[in-house]
Amino acid sequence: MADIAARSPTVSMGDNRSSLHKLMQRKSTIAFLMALPLILLVLILVAYPAGYAVYLATLNKGMTRFVGFGNFEFLFGRETFWMVVYQSCLFAITAVIFKAIIGFVVAHFVHNIPSKGQRKWRGMLLVPWVIPPAMSTLAWLWLFDPSYSAINWILAHFGIAGIPWTGETDWARFSVILVNVWIGSPFFMIMYLAALKSVPEQLYEAASIDGATWWQRIWFVTLPMMRNIIAITALFSLIVTFANFDIVRVLTAGGPLNSTHIFGTWAFRVGIEGGDIPLGAAVSLFMVPILAVAATFILRDITKRGSEV
Amino acid sequence: MASSKVSRRRFVAGTATLSTAMVAAPFVRGAYAAGKLSVGLWDHWVPGANKASEEIIKAWADKEKVDVTIDYITSQGNKILLTSAAEAQAKSGHDILAISTWLPSRYADLLVPMNDVMDQLIKQNGAVNSTVEYLGKIDGKWIAVPATIGSQIKGPCSRIDYLKQFAGIDIQAMYPAGAPPKADDWTFDTFMKAAEACHKGGHSFGIGCGTTSDSVDSAGAFFHGFGAHLVDAKGNITVKSDNVRKALDFYKRLMSFLPPDVPAWDDASNNKWLVSGKGAMIMNPPSAWSVAKRDAPQVAEQLWTHGFPKGPAGRYAPFLPYFWGTWKFSKNQSAAKSLLLALSQPAAVEQLVAASGGYDLPSFSKLTTFKIWAEEAPPKGTLYHYPNPYDAQVLSIAAAPAPHKIGEQIYTQAIMTQMVVRHAKGEAMEKTLDWATREIEGFSRN
């Protein structure tokens, strides 16, 4: 431990060497050195690209001169941009709400399964989350295929007309949200399950003695005990869902009529495919204030939890 | 040890001689004496097609003593597009890179002019079509060399039996193998009647109206056929013209005879539509036919690739060329140019075309009559008219003649197909035109 290292005897070999030695023995120095590889990784893979994106967003289309906030001003005047803002919010908020509800319900089901068979169920339910999203979305693409949808094929057997899963605005939005919920719900489930297992059984027993119904037990015991984990999971998921790319890209590529584009996919369309890299960078940076608010909530909640503990 | 003093005059004379020798004879003999060259080519979807380019490059490298490395980069997931973007940003990368249709103009400032190479190739292989010139020649300078690998015409590929049965059209007689087309009657009107008849017969045409290139290319050719340009060559927005209105009305009617899900189609959807036996026609290079030959031979036997119908303003077919470019930061530009010349020699081009089963198209007028297109089967001669051997149609690109920076945005953001779908779904014509005008105004910024 660092404490032991700090108490080790020092050999006096001059003032400089002695002070360096002392510095190296300080807990904070050791902690910094141990964290240094990670700090370097974050600087190289996160800070530098983020800084470069900010720099790119301040250039003109030809990347030849500085335009300040010109790209952002331009975006504010674009109809498609506001459509993308609306769609990103709709996609992220709706998906997180459904993921939270489904995760909560399924976690309760799994929690009530006898411990002998619980592990199998937990494993199976995690499958959508552990498959790479681009792969599973490809399977969904085949299920939703405009002409050969497997789901429509089944519906046709019941005399129900085929649904334009990715061809009509509302259905296409529904489809991308559905796939996101399918992929993301297991994460909520496993987090909520962990939280449920930490709720002391005595609280439920006390509630039962007091004559609480199942709903009252959930409302007055389970939810307050899970409050922090629910908040953190939801906010964490909100960040990840806002920054989603692969599901929309694979399933609809933003169509039809740009009605499923979110920040990530539209930034790619404008910046890489369309050759306007500064504008693409500006689109992707627009996520920052939204995600920063979410991150602030997360950090505040974590601090609160920490002080409660 | 003897020493001699080198005068300034002698030093200048010596270095000048050395420089002249290096420029005049860059590929002197010796193992890899002419240095290294890295090449990034499009990874061909036809199995074994990469082998042909590898052989050509290896033969050149052995002769010129250049150490060549080849990377075959897939276009799946836009990897080749991302590679060019990354190399342009990093100012480092391949000496020769395959770049897609609009990229020569995007990277014009970063690419080595190829006038010397193109002058030689045009003299030898014949002229290139106006679309290749529009895309590859910027401000009078050739910025890239049109690549054989990956270049394609997306004309109609039709079911011989369905067109005969439902529309009374003998497409083989109209486009006979080994002879010029007799397609005077193959007009937009005939096309529309055939689309309606096949739709009623349960085998609709499969023309996508999504946002991927197959859909955009088809719309572009129809718009050209009406003389409908969204932006003129000077950059003026010309959306609100009668020709654009006519093109939109034409497409609105056409969409009523297409599968209802065409707004959601991608570049694979039309292929599947044809190979499944459902479709009577798609607009595609012979990849769908090639897949049918393998997976559904009974469908392949009925397929015929032919020319586009003629519109009021002419007969236009979509042409999507790939290019090969060399970055200005390339360290071996002279070797790169030498290899580009080698890759476009008639024998090499024929080898590349044969390896792709006739899919790849050279852009030069004298290279459109290789025997593979006449011999490919079934049915024999199915690809004969694919390379436009009689120059019977104008090869075009959607969004031309707009200035490149605007045209690229119109193309990649699929403005034409979006206009088509908006209007076909009931949006008033003027509202659709207003929307397109606002979008294009945004593309015009510098």
PDB file of N, CA and C in Angstrom, chain A residues 107-148:
ATOM      1  N   ALA A 107     -36.364  -6.952 -14.332  1.00  0.00           N
ATOM      2  CA  ALA A 107     -35.508  -7.168 -13.143  1.00  0.00           C
ATOM      3  C   ALA A 107     -36.325  -7.782 -12.012  1.00  0.00           C
ATOM      4  N   HIS A 108     -37.568  -7.329 -11.834  1.00  0.00           N
ATOM      5  CA  HIS A 108     -38.420  -7.896 -10.796  1.00  0.00           C
ATOM      6  C   HIS A 108     -38.750  -9.350 -11.077  1.00  0.00           C
ATOM      7  N   PHE A 109     -39.046  -9.632 -12.346  1.00  0.00           N
ATOM      8  CA  PHE A 109     -39.326 -11.026 -12.711  1.00  0.00           C
ATOM      9  C   PHE A 109     -38.123 -11.918 -12.393  1.00  0.00           C
ATOM     10  N   VAL A 110     -36.964 -11.466 -12.837  1.00  0.00           N
ATOM     11  CA  VAL A 110     -35.751 -12.279 -12.636  1.00  0.00           C
ATOM     12  C   VAL A 110     -35.453 -12.427 -11.140  1.00  0.00           C
ATOM     13  N   HIS A 111     -35.684 -11.340 -10.398  1.00  0.00           N
ATOM     14  CA  HIS A 111     -35.416 -11.355  -8.955  1.00  0.00           C
ATOM     15  C   HIS A 111     -36.277 -12.405  -8.248  1.00  0.00           C
ATOM     16  N   ASN A 112     -37.471 -12.615  -8.791  1.00  0.00           N
ATOM     17  CA  ASN A 112     -38.393 -13.564  -8.153  1.00  0.00           C
ATOM     18  C   ASN A 112     -38.216 -15.004  -8.617  1.00  0.00           C
ATOM     19  N   ILE A 113     -37.334 -15.199  -9.606  1.00  0.00           N
ATOM     20  CA  ILE A 113     -37.040 -16.580 -10.033  1.00  0.00           C
ATOM     21  C   ILE A 113     -36.166 -17.221  -8.973  1.00  0.00           C
ATOM     22  N   PRO A 114     -36.444 -18.480  -8.604  1.00  0.00           N
ATOM     23  CA  PRO A 114     -35.589 -19.143  -7.595  1.00  0.00           C
ATOM     24  C   PRO A 114     -34.123 -19.092  -8.018  1.00  0.00           C
ATOM     25  N   SER A 115     -33.257 -18.882  -7.039  1.00  0.00           N
ATOM     26  CA  SER A 115     -31.842 -18.626  -7.349  1.00  0.00           C
ATOM     27  C   SER A 115     -31.192 -19.743  -8.164  1.00  0.00           C
ATOM     28  N   LYS A 116     -31.755 -20.957  -8.099  1.00  0.00           N
ATOM     29  CA  LYS A 116     -31.172 -22.084  -8.827  1.00  0.00           C
ATOM     30  C   LYS A 116     -31.163 -21.828 -10.341  1.00  0.00           C
ATOM     31  N   GLY A 117     -32.272 -21.354 -10.876  1.00  0.00           N
ATOM     32  CA  GLY A 117     -32.341 -21.172 -12.331  1.00  0.00           C
ATOM     33  C   GLY A 117     -32.106 -19.739 -12.779  1.00  0.00           C
ATOM     34  N   GLN A 118     -31.829 -18.864 -11.795  1.00  0.00           N
ATOM     35  CA  GLN A 118     -31.753 -17.432 -12.120  1.00  0.00           C
ATOM     36  C   GLN A 118     -30.586 -17.085 -13.044  1.00  0.00           C
ATOM     37  N   ARG A 119     -29.471 -17.790 -12.858  1.00  0.00           N
ATOM     38  CA  ARG A 119     -28.285 -17.454 -13.629  1.00  0.00           C
ATOM     39  C   ARG A 119     -28.518 -17.642 -15.139  1.00  0.00           C
ATOM     40  N   LYS A 120     -29.235 -18.735 -15.490  1.00  0.00           N
ATOM     41  CA  LYS A 120     -29.525 -18.997 -16.905  1.00  0.00           C
ATOM     42  C   LYS A 120     -30.340 -17.862 -17.509  1.00  0.00           C
ATOM     43  N   TRP A 121     -31.362 -17.426 -16.770  1.00  0.00           N
ATOM     44  CA  TRP A 121     -32.214 -16.345 -17.263  1.00  0.00           C
ATOM     45  C   TRP A 121     -31.437 -15.046 -17.418  1.00  0.00           C
ATOM     46  N   ARG A 122     -30.597 -14.783 -16.408  1.00  0.00           N
ATOM     47  CA  ARG A 122     -29.792 -13.549 -16.484  1.00  0.00           C
ATOM     48  C   ARG A 122     -28.909 -13.576 -17.724  1.00  0.00           C
ATOM     49  N   GLY A 123     -28.295 -14.718 -17.964  1.00  0.00           N
ATOM     50  CA  GLY A 123     -27.416 -14.867 -19.129  1.00  0.00           C
ATOM     51  C   GLY A 123     -28.171 -14.657 -20.431  1.00  0.00           C
ATOM     52  N   MET A 124     -29.333 -15.299 -20.522  1.00  0.00           N
ATOM     53  CA  MET A 124     -30.109 -15.198 -21.766  1.00  0.00           C
ATOM     54  C   MET A 124     -30.595 -13.769 -22.015  1.00  0.00           C
ATOM     55  N   LEU A 125     -31.031 -13.132 -20.926  1.00  0.00           N
ATOM     56  CA  LEU A 125     -31.575 -11.777 -21.085  1.00  0.00           C
ATOM     57  C   LEU A 125     -30.500 -10.746 -21.437  1.00  0.00           C
ATOM     58  N   LEU A 126     -29.253 -11.101 -21.159  1.00  0.00           N
ATOM     59  CA  LEU A 126     -28.176 -10.155 -21.476  1.00  0.00           C
ATOM     60  C   LEU A 126     -27.725 -10.244 -22.940  1.00  0.00           C
ATOM     61  N   VAL A 127     -28.176 -11.277 -23.632  1.00  0.00           N
ATOM     62  CA  VAL A 127     -27.709 -11.513 -25.008  1.00  0.00           C
ATOM     63  C   VAL A 127     -27.850 -10.279 -25.915  1.00  0.00           C
ATOM     64  N   PRO A 128     -29.016  -9.605 -25.961  1.00  0.00           N
ATOM     65  CA  PRO A 128     -29.124  -8.448 -26.868  1.00  0.00           C
ATOM     66  C   PRO A 128     -28.080  -7.371 -26.587  1.00  0.00           C
ATOM     67  N   TRP A 129     -27.680  -7.282 -25.309  1.00  0.00           N
ATOM     68  CA  TRP A 129     -26.756  -6.212 -24.924  1.00  0.00           C
ATOM     69  C   TRP A 129     -25.316  -6.553 -25.283  1.00  0.00           C
ATOM     70  N   VAL A 130     -24.993  -7.861 -25.273  1.00  0.00           N
ATOM     71  CA  VAL A 130     -23.591  -8.236 -25.501  1.00  0.00           C
ATOM     72  C   VAL A 130     -23.263  -8.448 -26.986  1.00  0.00           C
ATOM     73  N   ILE A 131     -24.277  -8.595 -27.825  1.00  0.00           N
ATOM     74  CA  ILE A 131     -24.004  -8.709 -29.267  1.00  0.00           C
ATOM     75  C   ILE A 131     -23.627  -7.315 -29.779  1.00  0.00           C
ATOM     76  N   PRO A 132     -22.595  -7.201 -30.636  1.00  0.00           N
ATOM     77  CA  PRO A 132     -22.274  -5.876 -31.178  1.00  0.00           C
ATOM     78  C   PRO A 132     -23.497  -5.280 -31.885  1.00  0.00           C
ATOM     79  N   PRO A 133     -23.867  -4.043 -31.546  1.00  0.00           N
ATOM     80  CA  PRO A 133     -25.114  -3.462 -32.080  1.00  0.00           C
ATOM     81  C   PRO A 133     -25.199  -3.473 -33.609  1.00  0.00           C
ATOM     82  N   ALA A 134     -24.059  -3.269 -34.280  1.00  0.00           N
ATOM     83  CA  ALA A 134     -24.119  -3.254 -35.750  1.00  0.00           C
ATOM     84  C   ALA A 134     -24.570  -4.611 -36.280  1.00  0.00           C
ATOM     85  N   MET A 135     -24.157  -5.671 -35.600  1.00  0.00           N
ATOM     86  CA  MET A 135     -24.534  -7.029 -36.029  1.00  0.00           C
ATOM     87  C   MET A 135     -26.014  -7.277 -35.779  1.00  0.00           C
ATOM     88  N   SER A 136     -26.454  -6.978 -34.548  1.00  0.00           N
ATOM     89  CA  SER A 136     -27.858  -7.274 -34.241  1.00  0.00           C
ATOM     90  C   SER A 136     -28.782  -6.371 -35.043  1.00  0.00           C
ATOM     91  N   THR A 137     -28.340  -5.146 -35.322  1.00  0.00           N
ATOM     92  CA  THR A 137     -29.185  -4.251 -36.117  1.00  0.00           C
ATOM     93  C   THR A 137     -29.327  -4.776 -37.543  1.00  0.00           C
ATOM     94  N   LEU A 138     -28.283  -5.432 -38.020  1.00  0.00           N
ATOM     95  CA  LEU A 138     -28.357  -6.031 -39.354  1.00  0.00           C
ATOM     96  C   LEU A 138     -29.447  -7.106 -39.389  1.00  0.00           C
ATOM     97  N   ALA A 139     -29.534  -7.873 -38.306  1.00  0.00           N
ATOM     98  CA  ALA A 139     -30.598  -8.879 -38.232  1.00  0.00           C
ATOM     99  C   ALA A 139     -31.969  -8.199 -38.232  1.00  0.00           C
ATOM    100  N   TRP A 140     -32.072  -7.093 -37.485  1.00  0.00           N
ATOM    101  CA  TRP A 140     -33.336  -6.340 -37.472  1.00  0.00           C
ATOM    102  C   TRP A 140     -33.650  -5.767 -38.851  1.00  0.00           C
ATOM    103  N   LEU A 141     -32.589  -5.373 -39.544  1.00  0.00           N
ATOM    104  CA  LEU A 141     -32.795  -4.827 -40.901  1.00  0.00           C
ATOM    105  C   LEU A 141     -33.463  -5.871 -41.787  1.00  0.00           C
ATOM    106  N   TRP A 142     -33.028  -7.106 -41.633  1.00  0.00           N
ATOM    107  CA  TRP A 142     -33.645  -8.170 -42.434  1.00  0.00           C
ATOM    108  C   TRP A 142     -35.089  -8.417 -41.992  1.00  0.00           C
ATOM    109  N   LEU A 143     -35.317  -8.297 -40.689  1.00  0.00           N
ATOM    110  CA  LEU A 143     -36.698  -8.474 -40.209  1.00  0.00           C
ATOM    111  C   LEU A 143     -37.603  -7.360 -40.735  1.00  0.00           C
ATOM    112  N   PHE A 144     -37.018  -6.164 -40.873  1.00  0.00           N
ATOM    113  CA  PHE A 144     -37.806  -4.999 -41.326  1.00  0.00           C
ATOM    114  C   PHE A 144     -37.675  -4.747 -42.827  1.00  0.00           C
ATOM    115  N   ASP A 145     -36.971  -5.633 -43.548  1.00  0.00           N
ATOM    116  CA  ASP A 145     -36.694  -5.385 -44.972  1.00  0.00           C
ATOM    117  C   ASP A 145     -37.941  -4.877 -45.699  1.00  0.00           C
ATOM    118  N   PRO A 146     -37.767  -3.804 -46.499  1.00  0.00           N
ATOM    119  CA  PRO A 146     -38.936  -3.218 -47.163  1.00  0.00           C
ATOM    120  C   PRO A 146     -39.756  -4.232 -47.968  1.00  0.00           C
ATOM    121  N   SER A 147     -39.080  -5.144 -48.652  1.00  0.00           N
ATOM    122  CA  SER A 147     -39.814  -6.059 -49.527  1.00  0.00           C
ATOM    123  C   SER A 147     -39.966  -7.460 -48.955  1.00  0.00           C
ATOM    124  N   TYR A 148     -39.029  -7.861 -48.094  1.00  0.00           N
ATOM    125  CA  TYR A 148     -39.025  -9.259 -47.668  1.00  0.00           C
ATOM    126  C   TYR A 148     -39.032  -9.384 -46.147  1.00  0.00           C
TER     127      TYR A 148
END
